XYZ file of C-alpha atoms in Angstrom:
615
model
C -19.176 4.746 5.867
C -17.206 2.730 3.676
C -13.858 2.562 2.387
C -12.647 0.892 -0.791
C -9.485 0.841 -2.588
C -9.228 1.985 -6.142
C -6.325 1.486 -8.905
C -2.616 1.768 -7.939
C -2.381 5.234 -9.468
C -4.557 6.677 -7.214
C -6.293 5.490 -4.029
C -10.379 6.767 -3.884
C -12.585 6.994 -0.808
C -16.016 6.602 -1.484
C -18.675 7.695 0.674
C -21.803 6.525 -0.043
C -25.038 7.584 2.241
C -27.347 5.179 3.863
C -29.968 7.636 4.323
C -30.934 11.000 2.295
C -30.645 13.178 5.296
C -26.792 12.163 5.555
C -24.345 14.999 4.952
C -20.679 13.685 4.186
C -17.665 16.454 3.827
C -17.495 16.837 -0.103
C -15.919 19.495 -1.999
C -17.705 21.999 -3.498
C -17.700 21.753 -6.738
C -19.571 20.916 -10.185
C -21.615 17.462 -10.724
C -17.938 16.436 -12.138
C -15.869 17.181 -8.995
C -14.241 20.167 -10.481
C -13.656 24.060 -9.092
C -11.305 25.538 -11.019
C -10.179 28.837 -10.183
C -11.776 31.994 -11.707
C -9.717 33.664 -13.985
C -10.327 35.810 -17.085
C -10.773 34.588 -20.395
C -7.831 35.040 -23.048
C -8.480 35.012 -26.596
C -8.617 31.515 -28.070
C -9.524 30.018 -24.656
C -13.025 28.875 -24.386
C -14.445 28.545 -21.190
C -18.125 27.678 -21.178
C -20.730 27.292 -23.541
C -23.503 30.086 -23.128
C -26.101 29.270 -20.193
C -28.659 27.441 -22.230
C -32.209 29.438 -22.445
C -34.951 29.110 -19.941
C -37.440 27.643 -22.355
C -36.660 25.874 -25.575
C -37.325 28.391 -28.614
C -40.025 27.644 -31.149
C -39.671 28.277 -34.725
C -42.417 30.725 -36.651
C -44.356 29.396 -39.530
C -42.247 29.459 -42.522
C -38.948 29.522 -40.853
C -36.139 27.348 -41.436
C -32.653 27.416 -39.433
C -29.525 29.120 -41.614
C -26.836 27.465 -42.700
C -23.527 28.200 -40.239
C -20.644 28.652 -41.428
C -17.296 27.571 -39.461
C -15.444 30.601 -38.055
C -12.020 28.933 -37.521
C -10.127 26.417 -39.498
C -10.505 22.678 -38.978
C -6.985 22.293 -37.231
C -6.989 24.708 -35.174
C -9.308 23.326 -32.944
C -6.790 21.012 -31.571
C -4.955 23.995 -30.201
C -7.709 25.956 -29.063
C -7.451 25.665 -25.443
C -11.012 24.189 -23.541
C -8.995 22.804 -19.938
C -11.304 25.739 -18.085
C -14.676 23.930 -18.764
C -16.622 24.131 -15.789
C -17.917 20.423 -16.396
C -14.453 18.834 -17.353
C -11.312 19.925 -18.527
C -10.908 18.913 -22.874
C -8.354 17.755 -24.739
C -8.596 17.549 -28.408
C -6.369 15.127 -29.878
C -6.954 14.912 -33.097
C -9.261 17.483 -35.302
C -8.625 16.941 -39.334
C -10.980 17.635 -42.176
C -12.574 14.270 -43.827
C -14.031 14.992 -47.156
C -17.499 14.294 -48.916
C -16.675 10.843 -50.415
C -19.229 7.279 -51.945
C -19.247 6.451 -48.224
C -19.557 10.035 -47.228
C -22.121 12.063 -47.862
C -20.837 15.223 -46.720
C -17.889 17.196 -46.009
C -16.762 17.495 -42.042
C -14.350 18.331 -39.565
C -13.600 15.024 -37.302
C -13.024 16.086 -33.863
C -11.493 13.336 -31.552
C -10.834 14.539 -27.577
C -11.413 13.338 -23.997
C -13.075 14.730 -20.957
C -11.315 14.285 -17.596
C -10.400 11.502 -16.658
C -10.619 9.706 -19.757
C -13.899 10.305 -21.659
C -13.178 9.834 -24.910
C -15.407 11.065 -27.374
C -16.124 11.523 -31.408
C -17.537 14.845 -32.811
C -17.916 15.314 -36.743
C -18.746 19.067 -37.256
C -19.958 19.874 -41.021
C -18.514 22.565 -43.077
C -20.414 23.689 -45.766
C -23.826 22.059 -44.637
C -24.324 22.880 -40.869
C -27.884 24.261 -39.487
C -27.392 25.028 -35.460
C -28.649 21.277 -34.300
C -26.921 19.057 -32.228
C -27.280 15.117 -32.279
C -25.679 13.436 -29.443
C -25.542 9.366 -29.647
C -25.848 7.259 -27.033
C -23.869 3.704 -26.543
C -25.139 0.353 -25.831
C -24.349 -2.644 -23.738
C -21.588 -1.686 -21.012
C -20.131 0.778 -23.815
C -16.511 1.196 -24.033
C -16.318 2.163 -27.900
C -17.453 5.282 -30.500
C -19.450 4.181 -33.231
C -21.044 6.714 -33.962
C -24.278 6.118 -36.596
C -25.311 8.237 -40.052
C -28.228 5.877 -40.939
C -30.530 4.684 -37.625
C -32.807 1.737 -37.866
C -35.127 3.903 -35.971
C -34.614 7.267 -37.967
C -34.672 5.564 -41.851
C -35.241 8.693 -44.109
C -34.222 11.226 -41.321
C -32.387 13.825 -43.851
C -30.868 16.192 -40.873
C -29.299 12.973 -39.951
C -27.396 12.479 -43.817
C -27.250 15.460 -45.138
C -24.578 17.336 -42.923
C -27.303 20.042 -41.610
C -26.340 18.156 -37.766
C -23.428 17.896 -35.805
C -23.110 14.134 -34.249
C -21.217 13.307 -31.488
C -20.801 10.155 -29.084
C -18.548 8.788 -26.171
C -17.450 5.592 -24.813
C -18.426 6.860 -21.338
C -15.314 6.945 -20.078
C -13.381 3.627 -20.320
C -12.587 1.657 -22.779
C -14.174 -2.101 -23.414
C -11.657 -4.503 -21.411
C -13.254 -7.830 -23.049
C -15.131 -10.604 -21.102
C -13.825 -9.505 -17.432
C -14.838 -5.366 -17.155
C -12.178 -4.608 -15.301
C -12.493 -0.883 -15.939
C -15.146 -1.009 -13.199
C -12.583 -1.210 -10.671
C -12.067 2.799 -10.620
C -15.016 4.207 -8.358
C -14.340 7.210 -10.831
C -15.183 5.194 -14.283
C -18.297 3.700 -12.459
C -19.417 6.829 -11.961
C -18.711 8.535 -15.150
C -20.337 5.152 -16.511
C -23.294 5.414 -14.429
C -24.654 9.227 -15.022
C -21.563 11.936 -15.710
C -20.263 11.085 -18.883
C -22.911 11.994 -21.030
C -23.340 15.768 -19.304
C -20.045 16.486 -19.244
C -19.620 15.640 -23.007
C -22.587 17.517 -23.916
C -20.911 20.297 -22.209
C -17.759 19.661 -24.186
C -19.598 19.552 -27.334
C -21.237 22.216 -27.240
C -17.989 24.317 -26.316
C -16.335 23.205 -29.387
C -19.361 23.755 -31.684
C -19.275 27.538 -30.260
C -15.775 28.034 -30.709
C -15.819 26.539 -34.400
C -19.116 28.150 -35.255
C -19.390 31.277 -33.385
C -22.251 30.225 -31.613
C -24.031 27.264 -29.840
C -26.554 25.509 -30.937
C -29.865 26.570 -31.454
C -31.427 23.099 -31.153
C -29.658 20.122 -29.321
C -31.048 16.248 -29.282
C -29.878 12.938 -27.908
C -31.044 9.556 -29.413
C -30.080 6.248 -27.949
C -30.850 2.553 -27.332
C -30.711 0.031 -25.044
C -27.759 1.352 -22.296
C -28.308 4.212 -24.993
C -32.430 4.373 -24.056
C -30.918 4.477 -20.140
C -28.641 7.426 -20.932
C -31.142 9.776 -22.605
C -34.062 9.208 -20.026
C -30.741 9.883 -17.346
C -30.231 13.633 -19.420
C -33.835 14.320 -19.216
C -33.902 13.809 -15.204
C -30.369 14.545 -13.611
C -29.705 17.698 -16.204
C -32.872 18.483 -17.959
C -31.466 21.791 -19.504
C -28.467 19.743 -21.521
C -31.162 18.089 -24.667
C -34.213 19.907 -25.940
C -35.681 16.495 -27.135
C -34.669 13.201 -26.423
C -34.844 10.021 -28.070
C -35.134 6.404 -25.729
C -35.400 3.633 -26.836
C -35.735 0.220 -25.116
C -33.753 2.084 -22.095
C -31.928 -0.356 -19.393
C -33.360 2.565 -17.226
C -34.325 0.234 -13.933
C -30.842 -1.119 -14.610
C -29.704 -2.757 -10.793
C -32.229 -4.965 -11.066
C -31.757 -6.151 -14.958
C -28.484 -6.544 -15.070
C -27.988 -7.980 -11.076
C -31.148 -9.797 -10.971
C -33.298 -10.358 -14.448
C -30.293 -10.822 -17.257
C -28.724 -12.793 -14.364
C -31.335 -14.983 -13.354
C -31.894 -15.615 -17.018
C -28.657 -16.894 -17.649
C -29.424 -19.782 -14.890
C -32.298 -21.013 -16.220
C -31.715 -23.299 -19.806
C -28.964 -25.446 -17.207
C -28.946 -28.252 -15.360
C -26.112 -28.227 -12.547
C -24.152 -30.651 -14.293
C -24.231 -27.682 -16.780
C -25.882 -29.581 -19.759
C -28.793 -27.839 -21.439
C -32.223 -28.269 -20.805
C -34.171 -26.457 -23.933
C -31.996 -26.824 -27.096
C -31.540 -23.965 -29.723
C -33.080 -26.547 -32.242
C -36.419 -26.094 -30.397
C -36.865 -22.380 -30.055
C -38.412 -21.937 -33.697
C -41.189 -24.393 -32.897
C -41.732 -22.922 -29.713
C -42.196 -19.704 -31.793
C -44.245 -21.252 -34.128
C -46.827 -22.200 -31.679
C -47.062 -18.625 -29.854
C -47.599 -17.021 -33.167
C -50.484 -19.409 -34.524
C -51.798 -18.694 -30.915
C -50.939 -14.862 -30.403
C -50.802 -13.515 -33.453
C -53.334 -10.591 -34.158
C -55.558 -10.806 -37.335
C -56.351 -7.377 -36.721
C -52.712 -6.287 -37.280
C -51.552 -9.084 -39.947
C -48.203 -9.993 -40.651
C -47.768 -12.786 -37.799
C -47.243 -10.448 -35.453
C -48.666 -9.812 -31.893
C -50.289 -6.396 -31.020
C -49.765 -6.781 -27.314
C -47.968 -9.692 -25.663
C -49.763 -9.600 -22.385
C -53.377 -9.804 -24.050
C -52.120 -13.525 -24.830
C -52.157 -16.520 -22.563
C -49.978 -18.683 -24.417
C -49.404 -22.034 -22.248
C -45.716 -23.686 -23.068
C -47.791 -27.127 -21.598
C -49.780 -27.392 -24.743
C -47.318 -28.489 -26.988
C -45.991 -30.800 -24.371
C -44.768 -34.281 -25.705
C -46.643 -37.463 -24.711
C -45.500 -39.498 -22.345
C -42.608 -41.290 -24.342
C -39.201 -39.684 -25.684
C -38.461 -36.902 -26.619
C -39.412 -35.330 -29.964
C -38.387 -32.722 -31.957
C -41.822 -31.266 -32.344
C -42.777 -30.716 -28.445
C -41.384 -29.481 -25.699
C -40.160 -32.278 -22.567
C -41.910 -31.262 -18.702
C -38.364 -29.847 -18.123
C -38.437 -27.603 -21.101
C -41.529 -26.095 -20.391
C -40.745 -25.124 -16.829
C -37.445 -23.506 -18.960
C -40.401 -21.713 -20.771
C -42.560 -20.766 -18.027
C -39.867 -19.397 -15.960
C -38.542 -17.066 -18.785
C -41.865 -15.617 -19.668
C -42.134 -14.941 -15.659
C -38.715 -13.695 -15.269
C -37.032 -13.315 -11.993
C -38.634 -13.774 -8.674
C -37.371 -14.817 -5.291
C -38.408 -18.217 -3.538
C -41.930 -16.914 -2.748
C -42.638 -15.821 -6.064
C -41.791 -11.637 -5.592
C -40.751 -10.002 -8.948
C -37.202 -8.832 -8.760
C -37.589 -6.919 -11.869
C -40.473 -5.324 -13.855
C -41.657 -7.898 -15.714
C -39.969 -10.867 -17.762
C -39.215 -12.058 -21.687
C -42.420 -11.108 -23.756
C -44.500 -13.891 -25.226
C -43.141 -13.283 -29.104
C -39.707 -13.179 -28.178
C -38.649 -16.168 -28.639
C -36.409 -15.680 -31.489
C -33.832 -13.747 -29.117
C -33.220 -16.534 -26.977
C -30.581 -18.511 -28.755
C -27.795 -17.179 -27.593
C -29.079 -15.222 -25.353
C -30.467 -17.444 -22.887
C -30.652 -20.632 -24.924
C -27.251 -21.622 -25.480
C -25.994 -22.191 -29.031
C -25.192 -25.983 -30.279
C -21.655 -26.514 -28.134
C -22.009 -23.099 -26.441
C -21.350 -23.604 -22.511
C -23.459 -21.201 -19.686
C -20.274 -18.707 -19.603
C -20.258 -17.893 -23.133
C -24.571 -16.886 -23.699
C -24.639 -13.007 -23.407
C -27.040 -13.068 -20.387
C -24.308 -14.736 -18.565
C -21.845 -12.139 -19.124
C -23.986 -8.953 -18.450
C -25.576 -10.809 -15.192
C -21.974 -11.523 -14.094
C -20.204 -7.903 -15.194
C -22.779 -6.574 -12.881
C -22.816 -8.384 -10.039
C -19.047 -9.135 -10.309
C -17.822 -5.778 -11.259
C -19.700 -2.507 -12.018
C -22.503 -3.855 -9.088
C -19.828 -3.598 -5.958
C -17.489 -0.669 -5.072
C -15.421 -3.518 -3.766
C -14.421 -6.478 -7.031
C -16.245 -9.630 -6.518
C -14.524 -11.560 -9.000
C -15.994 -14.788 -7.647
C -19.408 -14.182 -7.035
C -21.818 -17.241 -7.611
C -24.315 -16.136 -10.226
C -26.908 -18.869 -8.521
C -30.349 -18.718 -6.667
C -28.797 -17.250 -3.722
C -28.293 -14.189 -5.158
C -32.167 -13.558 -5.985
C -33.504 -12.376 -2.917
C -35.823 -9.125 -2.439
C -33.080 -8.108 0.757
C -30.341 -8.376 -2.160
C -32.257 -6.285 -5.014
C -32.884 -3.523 -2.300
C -29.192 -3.829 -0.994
C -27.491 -3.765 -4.616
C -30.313 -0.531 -5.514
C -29.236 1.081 -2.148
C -25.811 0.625 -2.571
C -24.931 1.468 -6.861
C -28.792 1.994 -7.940
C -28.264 6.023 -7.130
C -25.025 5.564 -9.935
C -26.932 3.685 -12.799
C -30.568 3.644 -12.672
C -32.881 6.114 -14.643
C -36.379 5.745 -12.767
C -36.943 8.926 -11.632
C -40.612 9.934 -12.225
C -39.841 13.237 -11.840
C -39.414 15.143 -15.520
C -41.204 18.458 -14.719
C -37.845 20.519 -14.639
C -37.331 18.778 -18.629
C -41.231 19.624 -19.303
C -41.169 23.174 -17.728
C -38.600 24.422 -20.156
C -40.515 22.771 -23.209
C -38.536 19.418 -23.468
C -39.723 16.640 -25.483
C -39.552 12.977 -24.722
C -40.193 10.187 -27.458
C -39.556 6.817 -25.879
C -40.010 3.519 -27.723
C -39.610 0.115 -27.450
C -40.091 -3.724 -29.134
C -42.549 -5.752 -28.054
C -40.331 -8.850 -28.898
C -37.626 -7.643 -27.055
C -35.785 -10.566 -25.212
C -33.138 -8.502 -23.773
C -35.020 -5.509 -22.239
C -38.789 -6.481 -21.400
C -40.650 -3.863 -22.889
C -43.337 -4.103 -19.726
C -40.630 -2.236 -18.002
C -41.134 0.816 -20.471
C -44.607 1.124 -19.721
C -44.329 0.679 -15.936
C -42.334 4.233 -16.196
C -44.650 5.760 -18.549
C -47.324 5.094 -15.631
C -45.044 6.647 -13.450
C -44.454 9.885 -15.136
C -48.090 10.229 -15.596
C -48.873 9.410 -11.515
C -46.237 11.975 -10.713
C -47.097 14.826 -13.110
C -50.860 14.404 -14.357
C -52.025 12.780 -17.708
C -52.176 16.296 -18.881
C -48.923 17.468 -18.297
C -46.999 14.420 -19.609
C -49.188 14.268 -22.745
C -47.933 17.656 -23.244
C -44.401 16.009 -23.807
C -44.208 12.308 -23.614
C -44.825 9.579 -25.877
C -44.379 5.866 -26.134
C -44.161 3.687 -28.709
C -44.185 0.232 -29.019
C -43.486 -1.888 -32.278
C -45.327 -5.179 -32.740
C -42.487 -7.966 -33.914
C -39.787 -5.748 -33.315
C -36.729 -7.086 -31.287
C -33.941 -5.241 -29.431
C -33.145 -1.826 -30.793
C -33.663 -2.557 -34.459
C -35.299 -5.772 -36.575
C -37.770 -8.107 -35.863
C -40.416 -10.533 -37.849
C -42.889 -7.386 -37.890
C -42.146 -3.608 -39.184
C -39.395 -1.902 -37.660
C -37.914 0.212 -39.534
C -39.150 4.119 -39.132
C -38.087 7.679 -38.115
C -39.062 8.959 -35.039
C -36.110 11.691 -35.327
C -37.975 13.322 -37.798
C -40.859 13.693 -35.457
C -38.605 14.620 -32.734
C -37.604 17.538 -34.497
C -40.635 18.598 -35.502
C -42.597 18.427 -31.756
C -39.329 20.022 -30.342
C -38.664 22.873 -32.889
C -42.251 23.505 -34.514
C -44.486 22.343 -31.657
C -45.839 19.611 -34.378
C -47.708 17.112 -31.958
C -46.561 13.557 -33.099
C -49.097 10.745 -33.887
C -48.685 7.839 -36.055
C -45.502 6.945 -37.464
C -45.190 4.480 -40.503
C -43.039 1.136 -39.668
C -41.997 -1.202 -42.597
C -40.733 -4.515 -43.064
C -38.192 -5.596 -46.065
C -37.436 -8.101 -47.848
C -34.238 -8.904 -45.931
C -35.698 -9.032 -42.385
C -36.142 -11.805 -40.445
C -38.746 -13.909 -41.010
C -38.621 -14.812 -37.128
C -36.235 -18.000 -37.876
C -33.261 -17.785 -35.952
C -32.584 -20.554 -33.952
C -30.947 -22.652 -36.478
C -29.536 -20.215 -38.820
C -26.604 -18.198 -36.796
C -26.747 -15.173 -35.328
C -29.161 -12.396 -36.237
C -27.900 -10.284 -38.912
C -28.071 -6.449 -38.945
C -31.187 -5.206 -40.806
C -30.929 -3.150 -44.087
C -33.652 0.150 -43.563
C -33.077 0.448 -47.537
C -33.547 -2.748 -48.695
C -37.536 -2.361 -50.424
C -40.509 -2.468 -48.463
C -42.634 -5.040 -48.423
C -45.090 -4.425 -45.756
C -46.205 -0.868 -43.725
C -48.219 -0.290 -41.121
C -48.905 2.945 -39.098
C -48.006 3.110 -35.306
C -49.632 5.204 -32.674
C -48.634 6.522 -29.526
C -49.152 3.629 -26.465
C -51.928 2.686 -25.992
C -53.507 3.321 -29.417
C -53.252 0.376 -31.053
C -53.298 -0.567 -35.155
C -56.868 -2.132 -37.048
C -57.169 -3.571 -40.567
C -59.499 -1.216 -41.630
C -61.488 -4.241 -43.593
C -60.690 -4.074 -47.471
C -57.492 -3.235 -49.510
C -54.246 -4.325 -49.476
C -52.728 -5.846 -46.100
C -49.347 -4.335 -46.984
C -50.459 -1.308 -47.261
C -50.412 1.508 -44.085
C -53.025 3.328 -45.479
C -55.738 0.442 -45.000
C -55.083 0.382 -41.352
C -56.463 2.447 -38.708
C -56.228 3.583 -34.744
C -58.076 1.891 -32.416
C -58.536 1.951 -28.663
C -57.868 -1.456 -26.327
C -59.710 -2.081 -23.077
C -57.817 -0.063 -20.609
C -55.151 -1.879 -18.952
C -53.670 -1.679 -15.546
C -49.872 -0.267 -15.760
C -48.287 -0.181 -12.587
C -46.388 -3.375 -11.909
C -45.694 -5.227 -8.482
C -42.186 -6.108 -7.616
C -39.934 -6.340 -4.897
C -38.088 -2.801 -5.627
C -41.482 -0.765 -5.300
C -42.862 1.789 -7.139
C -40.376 4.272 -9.141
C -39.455 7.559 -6.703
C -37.403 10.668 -6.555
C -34.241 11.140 -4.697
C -32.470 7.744 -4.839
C -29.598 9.245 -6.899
C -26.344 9.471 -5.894
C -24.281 12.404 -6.746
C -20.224 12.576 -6.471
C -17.554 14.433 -6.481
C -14.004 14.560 -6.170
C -10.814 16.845 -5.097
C -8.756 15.184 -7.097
C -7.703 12.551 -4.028
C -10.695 11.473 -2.566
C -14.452 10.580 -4.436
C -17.676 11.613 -1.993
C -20.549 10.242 -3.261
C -24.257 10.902 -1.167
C -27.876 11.993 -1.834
C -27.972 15.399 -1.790
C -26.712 17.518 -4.991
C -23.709 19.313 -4.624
């Protein structure tokens, strides 16, 4: 047992278990911390949303969902009282009618509240437009902010998502971004509403003020998110599988202890001498990317882009300079060792993986600025750098470590299992274990970029294979797909297709029982052309800018043929074809994904109790 001080306002005990079979004195109460006391329900007072059903309904040929009408005014929901939530007591601070508008496209009510302590969250709640769904958005990086999305790189053309026939929501998670130092992860409370409770306990807030505005809940409800986003839905589908019917991940931080403590750490170490001059130079990172793609690229799948980044053995060494100075137009023995040890990613001194899997030949682009500082750019300032250091510094330690070395030290296979024993139960999503979500007729669509340099995409198969050793091939193909998009980078853009809907697909699995197959990605005339390094940062890609190039995408591992004649643009000249089989578990120095490594915790209001077992 452990104690550890938390703001001034408040002092915290947390208890966190060494073993499963501990038993710590906890409250009894809800996964928040809460018991409020029975009492009747007065009119105007909302206490819970109905208990959701025990299966999710299917819709009969022909049918389509009714408009709802509200049943209440706009305003009055900020007086309508929702303290007796059984998750989380509400406040609504602000609830005001924005109209359709140019920038608009439909009329809603704007709902602005918080969750105790301090989860702040966004609704919009249409008027005239509204069809019983549900979209709740997840938040990237370490969150902290609402921005909450109408038009998706990865749900282009999605109508339910423009036309007002969906409620959207999102939260910051409960704190709000403190800058370069996060700070906020000094409350044991905000890690933990961080970590796993925020997004329940808003879904439970939600969906009490879409059935006191409505005068029902909703018949359909759906989370989509990306990156720390991708981490929150897979969270929803394991801790609370009864909260989303289907579920949107992509390019989750789901095995997040390790990639933020150990890979995205270990990353940021690598392009430096000690001195802290840089080895590889921004300047170099478009040849570099030149040479994989002449290399990697598939002929099969056109475009310049790589079907599957592991079926390529692209050596750094051959475009080694000569013996003589440098060059522009080769890489230095120093700068390919850079190379080499970003493509492997993060071991220990004997050459253990410390995460599952490193940066994916293709890439490349990422890098600058990511790993590979920009021109006058010093270690502290590249992004890998300051989510390796939040983490280890901050959200990775119930105790602040504001001057932990982020150096070899720390890359050890006793740290990785300390750091996942000690915070891994509060952040990571690598449960195996969706039956409960599949029982009740769930459905999972996970994706990811194979040129992802900030999440390695190897990482999102690894837990596909997981899900199927836990529950059968059979069972998870009743409810689980991934997808992976050649040339497609973190969350959205890329030099190969990336824009698409999967929503749409979502819906139609989840509501219709519609099996999903291919999917159409396209490429515009404004995406990148793979060209980064030199140019500035990468620039947010326009989904309605025209299409220049299409290609269909199947479900991993079906992969994408030229079918042999016709235009290489074109999706329809391209078919489905089967790889060799491939070998999807992954070695590495946290073992294979398990059950019952969560933490769960709760609070009286004085003290936080955090252990294994589920309150």
């Amino acid at each position: 047992m452990q104690r550890y001080p938390g703001p001034q306002r408040m002092r915290w005990l947390v208890l966190v278990a060494a073993a499963l079979t501990a038993v710590l004195v906890t409250v009894t109460a809800c996964s928040s911390g809460h018991t409020p006391a029975p009492r009747p329900a007065s009119p105007g007072v909302t206490t819970a949303p109905p208990a959701p059903p025990p299966s999710v309904p299917r819709l009969a040929a022909g049918e389509e969902l009714p408009v709802q009408v509200p049943k209440m005014g706009c305003p009055e929901l900020s007086t309508h009282d929702f303290t007796r939530l059984n998750e989380g007591a509400v406040s609504i601070a602000l609830a005001t009618m924005v109209p359709k508008s140019e920038s608009n496209p439909y009329d809603y009510c704007q709902v602005v509240g918080f969750v105790d302590p301090q989860i702040g969250f966004e609704l919009r709640l249409p008027t005239t437009t509204y069809r019983g769904r549900y979209l709740q958005q997840g938040c990237g990086g370490y969150c902290g902010v609402i921005n909450l999305a109408l038009r998706s790189p990865i749900s282009t053309g999605c109508a339910p998502l423009t036309d007002g026939t969906m409620v959207v929501g999102q939260d910051d998670q409960g704190h709000r971004d403190t800058g370069p130092v996060d700070v906020w992860a000094t409350d044991p409370q905000l890690k933990v509403d961080f970590g796993y409770r925020a997004e329940h306990v808003f879904a439970a807030a939600a969906k009490a003020v879409i059935t006191a505005f409505y005068g029902a809940a909703p018949r359909y409800s759906y989370y989509d998110g990306c990156s720390d986003g991708g981490r929150e839905a897979l969270m929803e589908a394991q801790r609370y599988p009864t909260d989303f019917d289907g579920v949107l991940a992509g390019a989750p931080a789901f095995n997040q202890t390790a990639l933020n403590g150990f890979e995205e750490a270990y990353l940021s170490t690598v392009d430096f001498r000690p001195d802290g001059s840089v080895i590889l130079p921004a300047a170099k990172v478009d040849m570099l990317h030149d040479a994989v793609i002449r290399e990697c690229a598939d002929p099969d799948l056109g475009a310049g882009t790589i079907q599957d980044p592991r079926s390529c053995n692209f050596d750094p060494g051959s475009i080694a300079c000569p013996d003589g100075p440098d060059r522009p137009d080769c890489l230095t023995g120093e700068q390919v060792d850079v190379v080499r040890k970003i493509y492997t990613g993060v071991v220990d001194a004997g050459g253990t993986h410390l995460y599952t899997g490193g940066e994916p030949i293709g890439s490349e682009p990422q890098w600058v600025g990511l790993i590979v500082p920009r021109d006058g750019q010093r270690r502290e300032q590249i992004l890998m750098y300051r989510i390796g250091a939040g983490f280890l510094r901050w959200l990775g330690t119930w105790k602040p470590d504001p001057g932990k070395a982020i150096d070899q030290s720390v890359f050890t296979v006793d740290n990785l299992k300390g750091y996942l024993d000690s915070v891994g139960g509060l952040y990571d999503a690598t449960d195996p274990d969706l039956s409960a979500f599949a029982q009740r007729g769930g459905k999972l669509i996970h994706w990811h970029g194979w040129s992802d340099g900030y999440i390695p995409p190897v990482g999102s198969i690894t837990y596909r294979q997981a899900v199927i050793d836990k529950l059968g091939q059979q069972i998870a193909d009743g409810f689980y797909r991934l997808y992976l998009f050649p040339g497609m980078f973190h969350c959205q853009g890329g030099y190969g297709p990336s824009h698409t809907d999967l929503l749409t697909p979502l819906l139609a699995w989840t509501e219709r029982d519609q099996t999903p197959n291919a999917v159409i990605a396209t490429k515009t005339a404004a995406d990148s052309d793979g060209h980064t390094a030199t140019s500035g940062p990468l620039t947010q890609p326009d989904p309605t800018a025209r299409a220049v190039t299409a290609r269909p995408v199947y479900p991993y591992p079906t992969q994408t043929a030229y079918k042999g004649s016709g235009d290489r643009n074109s999706a329809a000249n391209y078919a489905a074809i089967l790889p060799q089989p491939h070998d999807d578990h992954y070695k590495w120095g946290g073992g294979d994904f398990h059950s019952g490594y969560q933490l769960w915790c709760t609070s009286d209001g004085r003290e936080l109790s955090c252990n294994r077992t589920r309150p």
